[in-house]
PDB file of C-alpha atoms in Angstrom:
ATOM      1  CA  MET A   1     142.683 126.175  57.405  1.00  0.00           C
ATOM      2  CA  ILE A   2     139.799 129.205  57.983  1.00  0.00           C
ATOM      3  CA  THR A   3     137.126 126.290  56.369  1.00  0.00           C
ATOM      4  CA  ARG A   4     138.862 123.431  58.802  1.00  0.00           C
ATOM      5  CA  GLY A   5     138.204 126.275  62.115  1.00  0.00           C
ATOM      6  CA  ARG A   6     134.671 126.930  60.992  1.00  0.00           C
ATOM      7  CA  SER A   7     134.064 123.136  60.645  1.00  0.00           C
ATOM      8  CA  GLY A   8     135.580 122.907  64.089  1.00  0.00           C
ATOM      9  CA  SER A   9     133.429 125.208  65.393  1.00  0.00           C
ATOM     10  CA  VAL A  10     130.489 124.111  63.913  1.00  0.00           C
ATOM     11  CA  PHE A  11     130.952 120.440  65.538  1.00  0.00           C
ATOM     12  CA  LEU A  12     131.507 122.010  69.022  1.00  0.00           C
ATOM     13  CA  VAL A  13     128.096 123.678  69.038  1.00  0.00           C
ATOM     14  CA  ALA A  14     126.490 120.829  67.613  1.00  0.00           C
ATOM     15  CA  LEU A  15     128.507 118.722  70.310  1.00  0.00           C
ATOM     16  CA  PHE A  16     127.206 121.526  73.108  1.00  0.00           C
ATOM     17  CA  VAL A  17     123.633 121.917  72.268  1.00  0.00           C
ATOM     18  CA  MET A  18     123.236 118.018  72.292  1.00  0.00           C
ATOM     19  CA  VAL A  19     125.002 117.845  75.330  1.00  0.00           C
ATOM     20  CA  VAL A  20     122.610 120.121  77.033  1.00  0.00           C
ATOM     21  CA  GLY A  21     119.572 118.333  75.510  1.00  0.00           C
ATOM     22  CA  PHE A  22     120.478 115.507  76.717  1.00  0.00           C
ATOM     23  CA  GLY A  23     120.511 116.477  79.998  1.00  0.00           C
ATOM     24  CA  TYR A  24     117.072 118.185  79.630  1.00  0.00           C
ATOM     25  CA  LEU A  25     115.574 115.020  78.719  1.00  0.00           C
ATOM     26  CA  LEU A  26     116.960 113.024  81.371  1.00  0.00           C
ATOM     27  CA  ALA A  27     115.991 115.941  83.739  1.00  0.00           C
ATOM     28  CA  VAL A  28     112.402 115.843  82.711  1.00  0.00           C
ATOM     29  CA  GLN A  29     111.955 112.424  82.361  1.00  0.00           C
ATOM     30  CA  PHE A  30     113.460 111.660  85.842  1.00  0.00           C
ATOM     31  CA  GLU A  31     112.611 113.876  88.366  1.00  0.00           C
ATOM     32  CA  PRO A  32     108.761 114.139  88.003  1.00  0.00           C
ATOM     33  CA  THR A  33     108.797 110.468  88.014  1.00  0.00           C
ATOM     34  CA  VAL A  34     110.469 110.747  91.351  1.00  0.00           C
ATOM     35  CA  ASN A  35     108.487 113.064  92.545  1.00  0.00           C
ATOM     36  CA  LYS A  36     105.065 111.982  91.352  1.00  0.00           C
ATOM     37  CA  ALA A  37     106.017 108.789  92.940  1.00  0.00           C
ATOM     38  CA  TYR A  38     105.621 110.397  96.391  1.00  0.00           C
ATOM     39  CA  VAL A  39     102.692 113.014  95.639  1.00  0.00           C
ATOM     40  CA  VAL A  40      99.239 112.493  97.860  1.00  0.00           C
ATOM     41  CA  PRO A  41      96.167 114.050  96.163  1.00  0.00           C
ATOM     42  CA  VAL A  42      95.104 116.631  98.872  1.00  0.00           C
ATOM     43  CA  GLN A  43      91.628 115.286  98.571  1.00  0.00           C
ATOM     44  CA  ASN A  44      93.093 111.558  99.985  1.00  0.00           C
ATOM     45  CA  VAL A  45      94.916 113.161 102.322  1.00  0.00           C
ATOM     46  CA  GLU A  46      91.910 115.399 103.607  1.00  0.00           C
ATOM     47  CA  LEU A  47      89.538 112.053 103.400  1.00  0.00           C
ATOM     48  CA  VAL A  48      91.954 109.929 105.164  1.00  0.00           C
ATOM     49  CA  GLU A  49      92.680 112.153 107.781  1.00  0.00           C
ATOM     50  CA  ILE A  50      88.377 112.455 108.399  1.00  0.00           C
ATOM     51  CA  MET A  51      88.078 108.556 108.169  1.00  0.00           C
ATOM     52  CA  LYS A  52      90.708 108.542 110.562  1.00  0.00           C
ATOM     53  CA  GLY A  53      89.386 110.821 112.769  1.00  0.00           C
ATOM     54  CA  LEU A  54      85.497 109.179 112.386  1.00  0.00           C
ATOM     55  CA  GLU A  55      86.991 105.592 113.612  1.00  0.00           C
ATOM     56  CA  ASN A  56      88.935 106.719 116.853  1.00  0.00           C
ATOM     57  CA  GLU A  57      85.511 108.297 117.837  1.00  0.00           C
ATOM     58  CA  ASN A  58      84.012 105.435 117.012  1.00  0.00           C
ATOM     59  CA  ASN A  59      85.924 103.175 118.781  1.00  0.00           C
ATOM     60  CA  THR A  60      85.793 105.788 121.844  1.00  0.00           C
ATOM     61  CA  ALA A  61      82.317 105.962 121.808  1.00  0.00           C
ATOM     62  CA  ALA A  62      81.818 102.422 121.855  1.00  0.00           C
ATOM     63  CA  GLN A  63      84.556 102.246 124.842  1.00  0.00           C
ATOM     64  CA  LYS A  64      83.017 104.664 126.931  1.00  0.00           C
ATOM     65  CA  ILE A  65      79.292 103.145 125.871  1.00  0.00           C
ATOM     66  CA  VAL A  66      81.101  99.959 128.018  1.00  0.00           C
ATOM     67  CA  ASP A  67      82.027 101.650 130.693  1.00  0.00           C
ATOM     68  CA  LEU A  68      79.040 103.347 131.096  1.00  0.00           C
ATOM     69  CA  ARG A  69      76.971 100.186 131.003  1.00  0.00           C
ATOM     70  CA  GLY A  70      79.096  98.941 133.669  1.00  0.00           C
ATOM     71  CA  GLN A  71      78.752 101.618 136.195  1.00  0.00           C
ATOM     72  CA  LEU A  72      75.072 101.597 135.935  1.00  0.00           C
ATOM     73  CA  ALA A  73      75.520  97.882 136.123  1.00  0.00           C
ATOM     74  CA  GLU A  74      77.179  98.443 139.095  1.00  0.00           C
ATOM     75  CA  LEU A  75      74.996 101.232 140.985  1.00  0.00           C
ATOM     76  CA  GLU A  76      72.026  99.164 140.681  1.00  0.00           C
ATOM     77  CA  SER A  77      73.220  96.131 141.672  1.00  0.00           C
ATOM     78  CA  LYS A  78      74.380  97.458 144.651  1.00  0.00           C
ATOM     79  CA  GLY A  79      71.234  99.869 144.818  1.00  0.00           C
ATOM     80  CA  ALA A  80      72.780 102.908 145.607  1.00  0.00           C
ATOM     81  CA  ALA A  81      71.576 104.639 142.217  1.00  0.00           C
ATOM     82  CA  THR A  82      69.257 107.559 142.655  1.00  0.00           C
ATOM     83  CA  SER A  83      66.939 108.710 139.777  1.00  0.00           C
ATOM     84  CA  ASP A  84      69.261 112.003 138.980  1.00  0.00           C
ATOM     85  CA  GLU A  85      72.595 109.438 138.535  1.00  0.00           C
ATOM     86  CA  VAL A  86      70.174 106.764 136.647  1.00  0.00           C
ATOM     87  CA  ARG A  87      69.264 109.380 134.082  1.00  0.00           C
ATOM     88  CA  VAL A  88      72.703 111.011 133.874  1.00  0.00           C
ATOM     89  CA  LEU A  89      73.840 107.945 132.629  1.00  0.00           C
ATOM     90  CA  THR A  90      70.830 106.754 130.842  1.00  0.00           C
ATOM     91  CA  GLN A  91      71.405 110.315 128.632  1.00  0.00           C
ATOM     92  CA  GLN A  92      75.070 109.884 127.993  1.00  0.00           C
ATOM     93  CA  LEU A  93      74.501 106.181 127.225  1.00  0.00           C
ATOM     94  CA  GLY A  94      71.964 107.560 124.392  1.00  0.00           C
ATOM     95  CA  GLU A  95      74.211 109.900 122.816  1.00  0.00           C
ATOM     96  CA  LEU A  96      77.073 107.327 122.691  1.00  0.00           C
ATOM     97  CA  ARG A  97      74.909 105.135 121.170  1.00  0.00           C
ATOM     98  CA  GLY A  98      73.749 107.655 118.482  1.00  0.00           C
ATOM     99  CA  LYS A  99      78.090 108.381 117.657  1.00  0.00           C
ATOM    100  CA  ALA A 100      79.134 104.512 117.525  1.00  0.00           C
ATOM    101  CA  GLY A 101      76.033 103.834 114.843  1.00  0.00           C
ATOM    102  CA  LEU A 102      74.160 101.876 117.228  1.00  0.00           C
ATOM    103  CA  ALA A 103      70.876 104.001 117.795  1.00  0.00           C
ATOM    104  CA  GLU A 104      68.255 105.059 115.053  1.00  0.00           C
ATOM    105  CA  ALA A 105      68.957 108.442 113.505  1.00  0.00           C
ATOM    106  CA  THR A 106      66.409 110.813 112.171  1.00  0.00           C
ATOM    107  CA  GLY A 107      66.694 114.330 110.386  1.00  0.00           C
ATOM    108  CA  PRO A 108      67.054 115.863 107.282  1.00  0.00           C
ATOM    109  CA  GLY A 109      69.465 115.007 104.771  1.00  0.00           C
ATOM    110  CA  VAL A 110      69.623 113.800 101.397  1.00  0.00           C
ATOM    111  CA  VAL A 111      69.162 110.240  99.368  1.00  0.00           C
ATOM    112  CA  VAL A 112      71.371 109.311  96.176  1.00  0.00           C
ATOM    113  CA  THR A 113      70.118 106.220  94.454  1.00  0.00           C
ATOM    114  CA  LEU A 114      72.005 104.288  92.165  1.00  0.00           C
ATOM    115  CA  SER A 115      70.700 101.394  89.727  1.00  0.00           C
ATOM    116  CA  ASP A 116      71.678  99.004  86.722  1.00  0.00           C
ATOM    117  CA  SER A 117      70.989 100.219  82.901  1.00  0.00           C
ATOM    118  CA  SER A 118      67.719  99.066  82.206  1.00  0.00           C
ATOM    119  CA  ARG A 119      69.252  98.918  78.213  1.00  0.00           C
ATOM    120  CA  THR A 120      70.640  95.677  76.948  1.00  0.00           C
ATOM    121  CA  PRO A 121      74.648  96.595  75.591  1.00  0.00           C
ATOM    122  CA  THR A 122      75.553  95.639  72.055  1.00  0.00           C
ATOM    123  CA  LEU A 123      78.331  93.631  71.266  1.00  0.00           C
ATOM    124  CA  SER A 124      80.752  96.929  70.564  1.00  0.00           C
ATOM    125  CA  ASP A 125      79.360  98.135  74.417  1.00  0.00           C
ATOM    126  CA  ASP A 126      81.207  97.301  77.231  1.00  0.00           C
ATOM    127  CA  PRO A 127      78.976  95.566  79.601  1.00  0.00           C
ATOM    128  CA  ASN A 128      80.896  97.502  82.888  1.00  0.00           C
ATOM    129  CA  TYR A 129      79.630 100.739  81.906  1.00  0.00           C
ATOM    130  CA  PHE A 130      76.061  99.386  82.206  1.00  0.00           C
ATOM    131  CA  VAL A 131      76.351  98.027  86.042  1.00  0.00           C
ATOM    132  CA  ILE A 132      77.022  99.971  89.203  1.00  0.00           C
ATOM    133  CA  HIS A 133      79.659  98.485  90.695  1.00  0.00           C
ATOM    134  CA  ASP A 134      80.949  98.531  94.729  1.00  0.00           C
ATOM    135  CA  GLY A 135      83.618 101.247  93.716  1.00  0.00           C
ATOM    136  CA  TYR A 136      80.576 103.561  93.010  1.00  0.00           C
ATOM    137  CA  LEU A 137      79.150 103.386  96.048  1.00  0.00           C
ATOM    138  CA  ARG A 138      82.419 103.024  98.660  1.00  0.00           C
ATOM    139  CA  SER A 139      82.907 106.697  96.249  1.00  0.00           C
ATOM    140  CA  ILE A 140      79.370 108.143  97.150  1.00  0.00           C
ATOM    141  CA  VAL A 141      79.440 107.286 101.373  1.00  0.00           C
ATOM    142  CA  ASN A 142      82.956 109.232 101.267  1.00  0.00           C
ATOM    143  CA  LEU A 143      81.803 112.012  99.353  1.00  0.00           C
ATOM    144  CA  MET A 144      78.976 112.206 102.082  1.00  0.00           C
ATOM    145  CA  ARG A 145      81.777 111.755 104.627  1.00  0.00           C
ATOM    146  CA  ARG A 146      83.677 114.613 103.469  1.00  0.00           C
ATOM    147  CA  TYR A 147      81.336 117.043 102.908  1.00  0.00           C
ATOM    148  CA  GLY A 148      79.515 116.320 106.298  1.00  0.00           C
ATOM    149  CA  ALA A 149      77.127 113.791 106.647  1.00  0.00           C
ATOM    150  CA  THR A 150      76.585 112.821 110.453  1.00  0.00           C
ATOM    151  CA  ALA A 151      75.180 109.422 109.846  1.00  0.00           C
ATOM    152  CA  ILE A 152      74.895 106.759 106.359  1.00  0.00           C
ATOM    153  CA  ALA A 153      73.175 103.845 104.912  1.00  0.00           C
ATOM    154  CA  VAL A 154      72.950 102.064 101.846  1.00  0.00           C
ATOM    155  CA  ASN A 155      69.410 100.526 101.693  1.00  0.00           C
ATOM    156  CA  ASP A 156      68.606  99.003 105.672  1.00  0.00           C
ATOM    157  CA  GLN A 157      72.429  98.852 106.064  1.00  0.00           C
ATOM    158  CA  ARG A 158      74.050 101.239 108.615  1.00  0.00           C
ATOM    159  CA  VAL A 159      77.452 102.080 107.293  1.00  0.00           C
ATOM    160  CA  LEU A 160      80.298 103.081 109.897  1.00  0.00           C
ATOM    161  CA  VAL A 161      84.179 104.093 108.839  1.00  0.00           C
ATOM    162  CA  ASN A 162      84.818  99.978 109.079  1.00  0.00           C
ATOM    163  CA  SER A 163      82.358  98.768 107.230  1.00  0.00           C
ATOM    164  CA  PRO A 164      83.085  96.525 104.119  1.00  0.00           C
ATOM    165  CA  ILE A 165      81.618  97.175 100.614  1.00  0.00           C
ATOM    166  CA  VAL A 166      82.579  94.751  98.500  1.00  0.00           C
ATOM    167  CA  CYS A 167      81.439  92.868  95.040  1.00  0.00           C
ATOM    168  CA  ALA A 168      80.401  89.335  95.276  1.00  0.00           C
ATOM    169  CA  GLY A 169      79.659  88.338  91.768  1.00  0.00           C
ATOM    170  CA  PRO A 170      76.416  89.968  90.390  1.00  0.00           C
ATOM    171  CA  ILE A 171      75.792  91.010  94.056  1.00  0.00           C
ATOM    172  CA  ILE A 172      77.266  93.458  96.666  1.00  0.00           C
ATOM    173  CA  LEU A 173      77.846  92.798 100.133  1.00  0.00           C
ATOM    174  CA  VAL A 174      77.214  96.057 102.563  1.00  0.00           C
ATOM    175  CA  ASN A 175      78.100  94.625 106.265  1.00  0.00           C
ATOM    176  CA  SER A 176      78.019  91.091 104.598  1.00  0.00           C
ATOM    177  CA  SER A 177      74.588  92.202 103.500  1.00  0.00           C
ATOM    178  CA  ARG A 178      73.618  90.870 100.155  1.00  0.00           C
ATOM    179  CA  MET A 179      72.235  93.141  97.706  1.00  0.00           C
ATOM    180  CA  SER A 180      71.238  94.167  94.449  1.00  0.00           C
ATOM    181  CA  PRO A 181      70.348  96.969  92.931  1.00  0.00           C
ATOM    182  CA  PRO A 182      68.539  99.553  93.222  1.00  0.00           C
ATOM    183  CA  TYR A 183      71.378 100.724  95.774  1.00  0.00           C
ATOM    184  CA  VAL A 184      69.670 104.101  97.845  1.00  0.00           C
ATOM    185  CA  ILE A 185      72.789 105.473  99.914  1.00  0.00           C
ATOM    186  CA  THR A 186      70.826 107.994 102.723  1.00  0.00           C
ATOM    187  CA  ALA A 187      73.117 110.723 104.387  1.00  0.00           C
ATOM    188  CA  LEU A 188      72.118 112.805 107.670  1.00  0.00           C
ATOM    189  CA  GLY A 189      73.190 116.509 107.340  1.00  0.00           C
ATOM    190  CA  ASN A 190      72.882 119.492 106.346  1.00  0.00           C
ATOM    191  CA  PRO A 191      70.516 119.109 103.009  1.00  0.00           C
ATOM    192  CA  ASP A 192      71.954 122.118 100.655  1.00  0.00           C
ATOM    193  CA  MET A 193      75.666 121.528 101.672  1.00  0.00           C
ATOM    194  CA  LEU A 194      75.216 117.970 100.814  1.00  0.00           C
ATOM    195  CA  ALA A 195      73.671 118.160  97.843  1.00  0.00           C
ATOM    196  CA  ASP A 196      75.719 121.419  96.129  1.00  0.00           C
ATOM    197  CA  SER A 197      78.958 119.555  96.948  1.00  0.00           C
ATOM    198  CA  ILE A 198      78.373 115.919  96.329  1.00  0.00           C
ATOM    199  CA  SER A 199      76.429 117.291  92.620  1.00  0.00           C
ATOM    200  CA  GLN A 200      79.055 119.139  91.840  1.00  0.00           C
ATOM    201  CA  ASP A 201      81.697 116.629  92.358  1.00  0.00           C
ATOM    202  CA  VAL A 202      83.758 115.484  89.424  1.00  0.00           C
ATOM    203  CA  PHE A 203      82.989 111.045  90.624  1.00  0.00           C
ATOM    204  CA  PHE A 204      78.950 111.914  90.564  1.00  0.00           C
ATOM    205  CA  ARG A 205      79.488 114.318  87.638  1.00  0.00           C
ATOM    206  CA  VAL A 206      80.975 111.191  86.138  1.00  0.00           C
ATOM    207  CA  LEU A 207      78.449 109.045  86.881  1.00  0.00           C
ATOM    208  CA  GLN A 208      75.473 111.539  85.583  1.00  0.00           C
ATOM    209  CA  MET A 209      77.176 111.267  82.479  1.00  0.00           C
ATOM    210  CA  TYR A 210      76.986 107.417  82.669  1.00  0.00           C
ATOM    211  CA  SER A 211      73.417 108.608  83.226  1.00  0.00           C
ATOM    212  CA  ASP A 212      73.291 109.893  80.295  1.00  0.00           C
ATOM    213  CA  GLN A 213      75.102 108.017  78.073  1.00  0.00           C
ATOM    214  CA  PHE A 214      74.880 104.223  79.059  1.00  0.00           C
ATOM    215  CA  GLU A 215      71.290 104.577  81.109  1.00  0.00           C
ATOM    216  CA  ILE A 216      72.415 103.844  84.543  1.00  0.00           C
ATOM    217  CA  THR A 217      69.886 104.723  87.368  1.00  0.00           C
ATOM    218  CA  CYS A 218      72.512 108.474  89.150  1.00  0.00           C
ATOM    219  CA  SER A 219      69.675 110.101  91.509  1.00  0.00           C
ATOM    220  CA  LEU A 220      70.590 113.241  94.008  1.00  0.00           C
ATOM    221  CA  GLU A 221      67.624 114.107  96.570  1.00  0.00           C
ATOM    222  CA  LYS A 222      67.219 116.471  99.351  1.00  0.00           C
ATOM    223  CA  LYS A 223      64.621 115.251 102.040  1.00  0.00           C
ATOM    224  CA  THR A 224      63.339 117.366 104.903  1.00  0.00           C
ATOM    225  CA  SER A 225      63.635 114.023 106.588  1.00  0.00           C
ATOM    226  CA  VAL A 226      65.263 111.197 106.306  1.00  0.00           C
ATOM    227  CA  THR A 227      65.941 107.896 108.710  1.00  0.00           C
ATOM    228  CA  VAL A 228      69.400 105.790 109.017  1.00  0.00           C
ATOM    229  CA  PRO A 229      68.763 102.857 110.762  1.00  0.00           C
ATOM    230  CA  ALA A 230      70.935 101.727 113.345  1.00  0.00           C
ATOM    231  CA  SER A 231      74.350  99.595 112.705  1.00  0.00           C
ATOM    232  CA  LEU A 232      73.345  95.706 113.782  1.00  0.00           C
ATOM    233  CA  ASP A 233      76.500  94.851 114.455  1.00  0.00           C
ATOM    234  CA  ASN A 234      79.915  97.139 115.557  1.00  0.00           C
ATOM    235  CA  ALA A 235      83.204  95.542 115.612  1.00  0.00           C
ATOM    236  CA  ALA A 236      84.444  98.179 117.768  1.00  0.00           C
ATOM    237  CA  PHE A 237      83.048  96.300 121.008  1.00  0.00           C
ATOM    238  CA  LYS A 238      84.603  93.562 119.984  1.00  0.00           C
ATOM    239  CA  TYR A 239      88.184  94.524 122.271  1.00  0.00           C
ATOM    240  CA  ALA A 240      86.506  96.830 124.117  1.00  0.00           C
ATOM    241  CA  VAL A 241      86.188  95.763 127.611  1.00  0.00           C
ATOM    242  CA  SER A 242      84.796  97.394 130.731  1.00  0.00           C
ATOM    243  CA  ALA A 243      87.533  99.915 132.480  1.00  0.00           C
ATOM    244  CA  LYS A 244      88.187  98.757 136.623  1.00  0.00           C
TER     245      LYS A 244
END
């Protein structure tokens, strides 16, 4: 009787441990999965908010430019514009053109240069590590925005919040302009802040690691003066109409 009692107790204890353990495994397996499915990294949220803000500013500036042009044309057509009114409207128009990316911008900034590796991959190498991808350009542009750039260009193309940067076979399209390496990404802004922030970012460090291992070009320079060209096509103007 004593033996049977001890065996029953051991069985119950073992069963209890199994149930608790199974419950724990279920909790570990399913609860984090549900939570993680809805977690968005803080940096991504921050970047989305920045881009939304920039897009709104760009669209607002485009609309104001159309309105100011209409006001200026109306005053001139009526012969009612004084020199002061013309000067004020012209000044406002110039400032808004700069915000909308329709005017060339010059000032201090940084330049990031990316280019394919000059080394030929071996049969055991993954060739994707030896070339610059469109995602690299988009990531660098996003870093520049996040860290305070006021104007950005890739080679000779002004990059706005709605500018596409996509792969098209062996080339990359920026604003529908065909580009091949080297890719020179220019940003207007505080050179020290931009250079320090970009150089410490994890993504840029990965590119530098690729540079060491696969010999792609990845450089970052501070400049006392850079020039970002004007945008040749701002989609915001396609939908902006003059206020009546």
